[in-house]
Amino acid sequence: MIELDKLFWGPDLQPTPPGEWQAIQRDAAAGPCWVIDGDLGPRDSHLVERLAAADAIVILEHSLLVCVWRAVRRSRENREFWRRVLGYRSYSLPAIRAAITSAGRGDAARWLRNPADAERFLATTGAEG
């Protein structure tokens, strides 16, 4: 399990420099078996390559209210985080859709639009939520 946010954000929530970040992303998807979690928007420089290598693609497209509520419950976040949350539907989702299309992986993508969709998906895979 690879969490992009944990790899990308350093101490004091400083981003990993671009060259170093590209190498980390390449290494993350080079293994024979992986699950990568996260969306770094425009900083996610190897998204198409990861999508092409993935067996399955799962996109959580929960409402803004659900995302904000869960983030508030989880921890305190900085301004950059909240900009990403608020802009996700306008900027990141269209880019993710385009990357899935570009990688020719529409058939592998599952769009989970609410927590109930996610629970049903987990139940069919044998995973726990």
N, CA and C atoms as an extended XYZ file, in Angstrom:
387
Properties=species:S:1:pos:R:3:atomname:S:1:resname:S:1:resid:I:1 pbc="F F F"
N         0.853       -1.180        0.000 N   MET     1
C         0.000        0.000        0.000 CA  MET     1
C         0.889        1.229        0.000 C   MET     1
N         0.701        2.087       -0.981 N   ILE     2
C         1.518        3.288       -1.121 CA  ILE     2
C         0.602        4.503       -1.047 C   ILE     2
N         0.819        5.346       -0.064 N   GLU     3
C         0.041        6.569        0.076 CA  GLU     3
C         0.854        7.733       -0.473 C   GLU     3
N         0.404        8.294       -1.590 N   LEU     4
C         1.149        9.378       -2.225 CA  LEU     4
C         1.345       10.572       -1.301 C   LEU     4
N         0.322       10.911       -0.536 N   ASP     5
C         0.455       12.062        0.365 CA  ASP     5
C         1.599       11.874        1.354 C   ASP     5
N         1.750       10.672        1.899 N   LYS     6
C         2.821       10.419        2.865 CA  LYS     6
C         4.196       10.515        2.214 C   LYS     6
N         4.281       10.123        0.951 N   LEU     7
C         5.559       10.210        0.243 CA  LEU     7
C         5.875       11.644       -0.197 C   LEU     7
N         4.844       12.375       -0.588 N   PHE     8
C         5.048       13.688       -1.204 CA  PHE     8
C         5.294       14.812       -0.197 C   PHE     8
N         4.516       14.820        0.878 N   TRP     9
C         4.586       15.936        1.829 CA  TRP     9
C         5.614       15.635        2.913 C   TRP     9
N         6.642       16.480        2.981 N   GLY    10
C         7.700       16.310        3.966 CA  GLY    10
C         7.376       17.014        5.273 C   GLY    10
N         8.407       17.186        6.116 N   PRO    11
C         8.210       17.891        7.383 CA  PRO    11
C         7.610       19.284        7.150 C   PRO    11
N         6.760       19.691        8.041 N   ASP    12
C         6.087       20.989        7.937 CA  ASP    12
C         5.298       21.117        6.636 C   ASP    12
N         4.864       19.967        6.087 N   LEU    13
C         4.065       19.908        4.857 CA  LEU    13
C         4.736       20.592        3.671 C   LEU    13
N         6.038       20.425        3.565 N   GLN    14
C         6.779       20.927        2.413 CA  GLN    14
C         6.734       19.869        1.312 C   GLN    14
N         6.438       20.276        0.061 N   PRO    15
C         6.378       19.299       -1.036 CA  PRO    15
C         7.758       18.767       -1.412 C   PRO    15
N         7.794       17.528       -1.887 N   THR    16
C         9.033       16.930       -2.387 CA  THR    16
C         9.415       17.647       -3.685 C   THR    16
N        10.685       17.976       -3.875 N   PRO    17
C        11.113       18.644       -5.115 CA  PRO    17
C        10.735       17.813       -6.353 C   PRO    17
N        10.393       18.474       -7.477 N   PRO    18
C         9.880       17.775       -8.674 CA  PRO    18
C        10.734       16.619       -9.179 C   PRO    18
N        12.032       16.784       -9.317 N   GLY    19
C        12.879       15.703       -9.829 CA  GLY    19
C        12.865       14.491       -8.922 C   GLY    19
N        12.960       14.730       -7.637 N   GLU    20
C        12.924       13.648       -6.654 CA  GLU    20
C        11.549       12.972       -6.663 C   GLU    20
N        10.492       13.772       -6.802 N   TRP    21
C         9.132       13.239       -6.808 CA  TRP    21
C         8.891       12.328       -8.010 C   TRP    21
N         9.415       12.696       -9.166 N   GLN    22
C         9.254       11.846      -10.346 CA  GLN    22
C         9.895       10.473      -10.129 C   GLN    22
N        11.080       10.458       -9.523 N   ALA    23
C        11.762        9.188       -9.255 CA  ALA    23
C        10.972        8.351       -8.248 C   ALA    23
N        10.427        8.978       -7.232 N   ILE    24
C         9.633        8.258       -6.224 CA  ILE    24
C         8.408        7.625       -6.880 C   ILE    24
N         7.723        8.371       -7.746 N   GLN    25
C         6.537        7.830       -8.413 CA  GLN    25
C         6.889        6.662       -9.325 C   GLN    25
N         7.974        6.806      -10.065 N   ARG    26
C         8.413        5.714      -10.948 CA  ARG    26
C         8.708        4.453      -10.138 C   ARG    26
N         9.432        4.615       -9.035 N   ASP    27
C         9.775        3.474       -8.191 CA  ASP    27
C         8.526        2.843       -7.572 C   ASP    27
N         7.555        3.660       -7.200 N   ALA    28
C         6.338        3.159       -6.559 CA  ALA    28
C         5.572        2.214       -7.475 C   ALA    28
N         5.521        2.526       -8.753 N   ALA    29
C         4.750        1.711       -9.698 CA  ALA    29
C         5.601        0.652      -10.400 C   ALA    29
N         6.869        0.539      -10.040 N   ALA    30
C         7.750       -0.418      -10.711 CA  ALA    30
C         7.611       -1.843      -10.172 C   ALA    30
N         7.076       -1.964       -8.970 N   GLY    31
C         6.961       -3.289       -8.364 CA  GLY    31
C         5.908       -4.141       -9.041 C   GLY    31
N         5.933       -5.447       -8.767 N   PRO    32
C         4.987       -6.370       -9.406 CA  PRO    32
C         3.565       -6.264       -8.834 C   PRO    32
N         3.437       -5.737       -7.619 N   CYS    33
C         2.131       -5.688       -6.976 CA  CYS    33
C         2.051       -4.434       -6.105 C   CYS    33
N         1.046       -3.599       -6.349 N   TRP    34
C         0.924       -2.374       -5.566 CA  TRP    34
C        -0.498       -1.841       -5.573 C   TRP    34
N        -0.782       -1.061       -4.545 N   VAL    35
C        -1.996       -0.257       -4.463 CA  VAL    35
C        -1.510        1.145       -4.153 C   VAL    35
N        -1.847        2.080       -5.005 N   ILE    36
C        -1.425        3.470       -4.795 CA  ILE    36
C        -2.657        4.295       -4.495 C   ILE    36
N        -2.583        5.035       -3.405 N   ASP    37
C        -3.690        5.853       -2.932 CA  ASP    37
C        -3.297        7.316       -2.996 C   ASP    37
N        -4.146        8.125       -3.620 N   GLY    38
C        -3.919        9.561       -3.580 CA  GLY    38
C        -4.056       10.234       -4.920 C   GLY    38
N        -4.175       11.532       -4.829 N   ASP    39
C        -4.256       12.396       -6.003 CA  ASP    39
C        -3.527       13.680       -5.661 C   ASP    39
N        -2.502       13.984       -6.389 N   LEU    40
C        -1.739       15.199       -6.138 CA  LEU    40
C        -1.946       16.230       -7.232 C   LEU    40
N        -3.022       16.073       -7.987 N   GLY    41
C        -3.357       17.062       -9.009 CA  GLY    41
C        -2.219       17.274       -9.980 C   GLY    41
N        -1.873       18.527      -10.250 N   PRO    42
C        -0.832       18.814      -11.239 CA  PRO    42
C         0.556       18.314      -10.838 C   PRO    42
N         0.748       17.986       -9.570 N   ARG    43
C         2.048       17.459       -9.129 CA  ARG    43
C         2.178       15.965       -9.375 C   ARG    43
N         1.120       15.329       -9.805 N   ASP    44
C         1.108       13.888      -10.033 CA  ASP    44
C         1.596       13.613      -11.449 C   ASP    44
N         2.895       13.663      -11.639 N   SER    45
C         3.478       13.674      -12.972 CA  SER    45
C         3.481       12.325      -13.693 C   SER    45
N         3.209       11.230      -13.008 N   HIS    46
C         3.237        9.918      -13.667 CA  HIS    46
C         1.893        9.211      -13.610 C   HIS    46
N         0.825        9.968      -13.566 N   LEU    47
C        -0.502        9.374      -13.445 CA  LEU    47
C        -0.827        8.466      -14.628 C   LEU    47
N        -0.614        8.925      -15.849 N   VAL    48
C        -0.957        8.118      -17.022 CA  VAL    48
C        -0.176        6.805      -17.019 C   VAL    48
N         1.105        6.853      -16.652 N   GLU    49
C         1.910        5.634      -16.610 CA  GLU    49
C         1.380        4.657      -15.557 C   GLU    49
N         1.001        5.185      -14.380 N   ARG    50
C         0.453        4.305      -13.343 CA  ARG    50
C        -0.875        3.712      -13.782 C   ARG    50
N        -1.713        4.527      -14.418 N   LEU    51
C        -3.000        4.024      -14.895 CA  LEU    51
C        -2.810        2.909      -15.916 C   LEU    51
N        -1.854        3.085      -16.808 N   ALA    52
C        -1.593        2.071      -17.833 CA  ALA    52
C        -1.117        0.762      -17.207 C   ALA    52
N        -0.404        0.844      -16.083 N   ALA    53
C         0.141       -0.353      -15.434 CA  ALA    53
C        -0.837       -0.993      -14.447 C   ALA    53
N        -1.919       -0.304      -14.122 N   ALA    54
C        -2.845       -0.787      -13.088 CA  ALA    54
C        -3.775       -1.876      -13.607 C   ALA    54
N        -4.084       -2.826      -12.741 N   ASP    55
C        -5.092       -3.840      -13.047 CA  ASP    55
C        -6.488       -3.263      -12.874 C   ASP    55
N        -6.650       -2.409      -11.884 N   ALA    56
C        -7.937       -1.791      -11.582 CA  ALA    56
C        -7.699       -0.353      -11.140 C   ALA    56
N        -8.682        0.485      -11.424 N   ILE    57
C        -8.609        1.901      -11.056 CA  ILE    57
C        -9.892        2.228      -10.298 C   ILE    57
N        -9.741        2.725       -9.090 N   VAL    58
C       -10.897        3.061       -8.261 CA  VAL    58
C       -10.817        4.541       -7.921 C   VAL    58
N       -11.862        5.274       -8.280 N   ILE    59
C       -11.908        6.714       -8.042 CA  ILE    59
C       -13.040        7.010       -7.077 C   ILE    59
N       -12.699        7.650       -5.957 N   LEU    60
C       -13.718        8.090       -5.009 CA  LEU    60
C       -14.174        9.478       -5.428 C   LEU    60
N       -15.423        9.588       -5.753 N   GLU    61
C       -15.990       10.868       -6.195 CA  GLU    61
C       -17.102       11.276       -5.219 C   GLU    61
N       -16.760       11.251       -3.931 N   HIS    62
C       -17.737       11.592       -2.900 CA  HIS    62
C       -18.036       13.088       -2.929 C   HIS    62
N       -19.142       13.458       -2.328 N   SER    63
C       -19.551       14.863       -2.310 CA  SER    63
C       -18.551       15.715       -1.525 C   SER    63
N       -18.559       16.997       -1.811 N   LEU    64
C       -17.699       17.925       -1.087 CA  LEU    64
C       -17.993       17.868        0.411 C   LEU    64
N       -19.250       17.777        0.772 N   LEU    65
C       -19.633       17.735        2.184 CA  LEU    65
C       -19.007       16.513        2.879 C   LEU    65
N       -19.076       15.343        2.257 N   VAL    66
C       -18.476       14.137        2.842 CA  VAL    66
C       -16.968       14.318        2.990 C   VAL    66
N       -16.312       14.845        1.964 N   CYS    67
C       -14.858       15.029        2.009 CA  CYS    67
C       -14.445       16.002        3.106 C   CYS    67
N       -15.152       17.115        3.207 N   VAL    68
C       -14.826       18.116        4.225 CA  VAL    68
C       -15.053       17.531        5.613 C   VAL    68
N       -16.188       16.876        5.828 N   TRP    69
C       -16.480       16.293        7.130 CA  TRP    69
C       -15.400       15.297        7.550 C   TRP    69
N       -14.995       14.431        6.642 N   ARG    70
C       -13.976       13.439        6.982 CA  ARG    70
C       -12.627       14.090        7.243 C   ARG    70
N       -12.283       15.107        6.502 N   ALA    71
C       -11.006       15.798        6.717 CA  ALA    71
C       -10.997       16.514        8.063 C   ALA    71
N       -12.083       17.149        8.408 N   VAL    72
C       -12.169       17.858        9.683 CA  VAL    72
C       -12.055       16.864       10.841 C   VAL    72
N       -12.695       15.722       10.719 N   ARG    73
C       -12.623       14.696       11.773 CA  ARG    73
C       -11.228       14.099       11.896 C   ARG    73
N       -10.510       14.012       10.788 N   ARG    74
C        -9.221       13.331       10.763 CA  ARG    74
C        -8.107       14.155       11.403 C   ARG    74
N        -7.966       15.413       10.998 N   SER    75
C        -6.842       16.209       11.502 CA  SER    75
C        -6.964       17.659       11.059 C   SER    75
N        -6.051       18.449       11.568 N   ARG    76
C        -5.965       19.833       11.117 CA  ARG    76
C        -5.168       19.848        9.819 C   ARG    76
N        -5.606       20.622        8.874 N   GLU    77
C        -4.951       20.662        7.569 CA  GLU    77
C        -4.549       22.099        7.240 C   GLU    77
N        -3.605       22.244        6.319 N   ASN    78
C        -3.153       23.578        5.945 CA  ASN    78
C        -3.975       24.147        4.779 C   ASN    78
N        -3.689       25.368        4.434 N   ARG    79
C        -4.419       26.083        3.382 CA  ARG    79
C        -4.324       25.369        2.037 C   ARG    79
N        -3.141       24.855        1.718 N   GLU    80
C        -2.935       24.130        0.445 CA  GLU    80
C        -3.885       22.926        0.357 C   GLU    80
N        -4.013       22.205        1.452 N   PHE    81
C        -4.914       21.049        1.487 CA  PHE    81
C        -6.342       21.484        1.174 C   PHE    81
N        -6.817       22.529        1.820 N   TRP    82
C        -8.202       22.967        1.616 CA  TRP    82
C        -8.427       23.490        0.199 C   TRP    82
N        -7.419       24.113       -0.394 N   ARG    83
C        -7.539       24.524       -1.810 CA  ARG    83
C        -7.722       23.307       -2.698 C   ARG    83
N        -6.981       22.246       -2.406 N   ARG    84
C        -7.099       21.019       -3.197 CA  ARG    84
C        -8.464       20.373       -3.018 C   ARG    84
N        -8.953       20.339       -1.787 N   VAL    85
C       -10.272       19.749       -1.539 CA  VAL    85
C       -11.342       20.525       -2.299 C   VAL    85
N       -11.289       21.839       -2.194 N   LEU    86
C       -12.316       22.664       -2.829 CA  LEU    86
C       -12.220       22.653       -4.350 C   LEU    86
N       -11.024       22.475       -4.892 N   GLY    87
C       -10.848       22.478       -6.342 CA  GLY    87
C       -10.876       21.110       -6.994 C   GLY    87
N       -10.990       20.059       -6.188 N   TYR    88
C       -10.901       18.684       -6.706 CA  TYR    88
C       -11.890       18.422       -7.842 C   TYR    88
N       -13.142       18.783       -7.664 N   ARG    89
C       -14.160       18.497       -8.674 CA  ARG    89
C       -13.973       19.332       -9.940 C   ARG    89
N       -13.417       20.519       -9.791 N   SER    90
C       -13.233       21.398      -10.944 CA  SER    90
C       -11.951       21.119      -11.715 C   SER    90
N       -10.890       20.724      -10.993 N   TYR    91
C        -9.587       20.585      -11.639 CA  TYR    91
C        -9.084       19.147      -11.690 C   TYR    91
N        -9.077       18.478      -10.559 N   SER    92
C        -8.490       17.136      -10.526 CA  SER    92
C        -9.347       16.089      -11.231 C   SER    92
N       -10.643       16.049      -10.958 N   LEU    93
C       -11.475       15.019      -11.586 CA  LEU    93
C       -11.449       15.082      -13.110 C   LEU    93
N       -11.575       16.256      -13.730 N   PRO    94
C       -11.464       16.285      -15.193 CA  PRO    94
C       -10.096       15.791      -15.685 C   PRO    94
N        -9.030       16.118      -14.955 N   ALA    95
C        -7.695       15.652      -15.349 CA  ALA    95
C        -7.578       14.135      -15.183 C   ALA    95
N        -8.173       13.595      -14.136 N   ILE    96
C        -8.151       12.142      -13.928 CA  ILE    96
C        -8.932       11.443      -15.034 C   ILE    96
N       -10.109       11.975      -15.370 N   ARG    97
C       -10.893       11.392      -16.467 CA  ARG    97
C       -10.091       11.401      -17.769 C   ARG    97
N        -9.446       12.523      -18.051 N   ALA    98
C        -8.649       12.641      -19.274 CA  ALA    98
C        -7.475       11.661      -19.262 C   ALA    98
N        -6.825       11.497      -18.097 N   ALA    99
C        -5.694       10.568      -17.999 CA  ALA    99
C        -6.160        9.125      -18.196 C   ALA    99
N        -7.324        8.781      -17.648 N   ILE   100
C        -7.864        7.428      -17.833 CA  ILE   100
C        -8.143        7.182      -19.314 C   ILE   100
N        -8.715        8.168      -19.979 N   THR   101
C        -8.980        8.064      -21.411 CA  THR   101
C        -7.670        7.961      -22.188 C   THR   101
N        -6.707        8.817      -21.844 N   SER   102
C        -5.411        8.821      -22.525 CA  SER   102
C        -4.692        7.481      -22.372 C   SER   102
N        -4.832        6.868      -21.206 N   ALA   103
C        -4.189        5.573      -20.964 CA  ALA   103
C        -5.010        4.413      -21.539 C   ALA   103
N        -6.203        4.723      -22.092 N   GLY   104
C        -7.057        3.680      -22.648 CA  GLY   104
C        -7.578        2.726      -21.590 C   GLY   104
N        -7.869        3.244      -20.381 N   ARG   105
C        -8.226        2.388      -19.262 CA  ARG   105
C        -9.641        2.591      -18.746 C   ARG   105
N       -10.526        3.135      -19.557 N   GLY   106
C       -11.902        3.346      -19.125 CA  GLY   106
C       -12.571        2.081      -18.646 C   GLY   106
N       -12.215        0.948      -19.254 N   ASP   107
C       -12.808       -0.334      -18.860 CA  ASP   107
C       -12.372       -0.785      -17.469 C   ASP   107
N       -11.233       -0.297      -16.980 N   ALA   108
C       -10.708       -0.703      -15.680 CA  ALA   108
C       -11.142        0.230      -14.545 C   ALA   108
N       -11.809        1.334      -14.887 N   ALA   109
C       -12.136        2.349      -13.886 CA  ALA   109
C       -13.474        2.094      -13.213 C   ALA   109
N       -13.496        2.203      -11.897 N   ARG   110
C       -14.721        2.139      -11.090 CA  ARG   110
C       -14.878        3.475      -10.384 C   ARG   110
N       -15.989        4.143      -10.607 N   TRP   111
C       -16.274        5.439       -9.997 CA  TRP   111
C       -17.221        5.223       -8.830 C   TRP   111
N       -16.744        5.480       -7.619 N   LEU   112
C       -17.541        5.297       -6.410 CA  LEU   112
C       -17.984        6.675       -5.932 C   LEU   112
N       -19.263        6.969       -6.134 N   ARG   113
C       -19.754        8.330       -5.949 CA  ARG   113
C       -20.220        8.663       -4.534 C   ARG   113
N       -20.284        7.676       -3.662 N   ASN   114
C       -20.687        7.954       -2.280 CA  ASN   114
C       -20.176        6.817       -1.393 C   ASN   114
N       -20.229        7.011       -0.078 N   PRO   115
C       -19.728        5.971        0.825 CA  PRO   115
C       -20.432        4.620        0.641 C   PRO   115
N       -21.715        4.615        0.309 N   ALA   116
C       -22.421        3.340        0.095 CA  ALA   116
C       -21.839        2.591       -1.107 C   ALA   116
N       -21.503        3.310       -2.185 N   ASP   117
C       -20.845        2.680       -3.340 CA  ASP   117
C       -19.525        2.040       -2.904 C   ASP   117
N       -18.772        2.762       -2.074 N   ALA   118
C       -17.481        2.251       -1.608 CA  ALA   118
C       -17.667        0.993       -0.763 C   ALA   118
N       -18.658        0.988        0.116 N   GLU   119
C       -18.917       -0.195        0.943 CA  GLU   119
C       -19.309       -1.391        0.081 C   GLU   119
N       -20.168       -1.162       -0.923 N   ARG   120
C       -20.563       -2.256       -1.823 CA  ARG   120
C       -19.353       -2.790       -2.590 C   ARG   120
N       -18.509       -1.888       -3.059 N   PHE   121
C       -17.306       -2.290       -3.789 CA  PHE   121
C       -16.405       -3.139       -2.888 C   PHE   121
N       -16.171       -2.681       -1.672 N   LEU   122
C       -15.323       -3.432       -0.748 CA  LEU   122
C       -15.916       -4.803       -0.447 C   LEU   122
N       -17.237       -4.862       -0.321 N   ALA   123
C       -17.897       -6.148       -0.047 CA  ALA   123
C       -17.688       -7.129       -1.199 C   ALA   123
N       -17.656       -6.634       -2.432 N   THR   124
C       -17.490       -7.532       -3.579 CA  THR   124
C       -16.036       -7.968       -3.769 C   THR   124
N       -15.093       -7.215       -3.182 N   THR   125
C       -13.679       -7.572       -3.325 CA  THR   125
C       -13.154       -8.373       -2.158 C   THR   125
N       -13.956       -8.472       -1.090 N   GLY   126
C       -13.510       -9.187        0.096 CA  GLY   126
C       -12.670       -8.331        1.011 C   GLY   126
N       -12.502       -7.045        0.672 N   ALA   127
C       -11.727       -6.134        1.510 CA  ALA   127
C       -12.626       -5.577        2.611 C   ALA   127
N       -11.994       -5.069        3.644 N   GLU   128
C       -12.742       -4.460        4.740 CA  GLU   128
C       -12.641       -2.956        4.647 C   GLU   128
N       -13.718       -2.234        5.025 N   GLY   129
C       -13.755       -0.783        4.944 CA  GLY   129
C       -13.289       -0.081        6.105 C   GLY   129
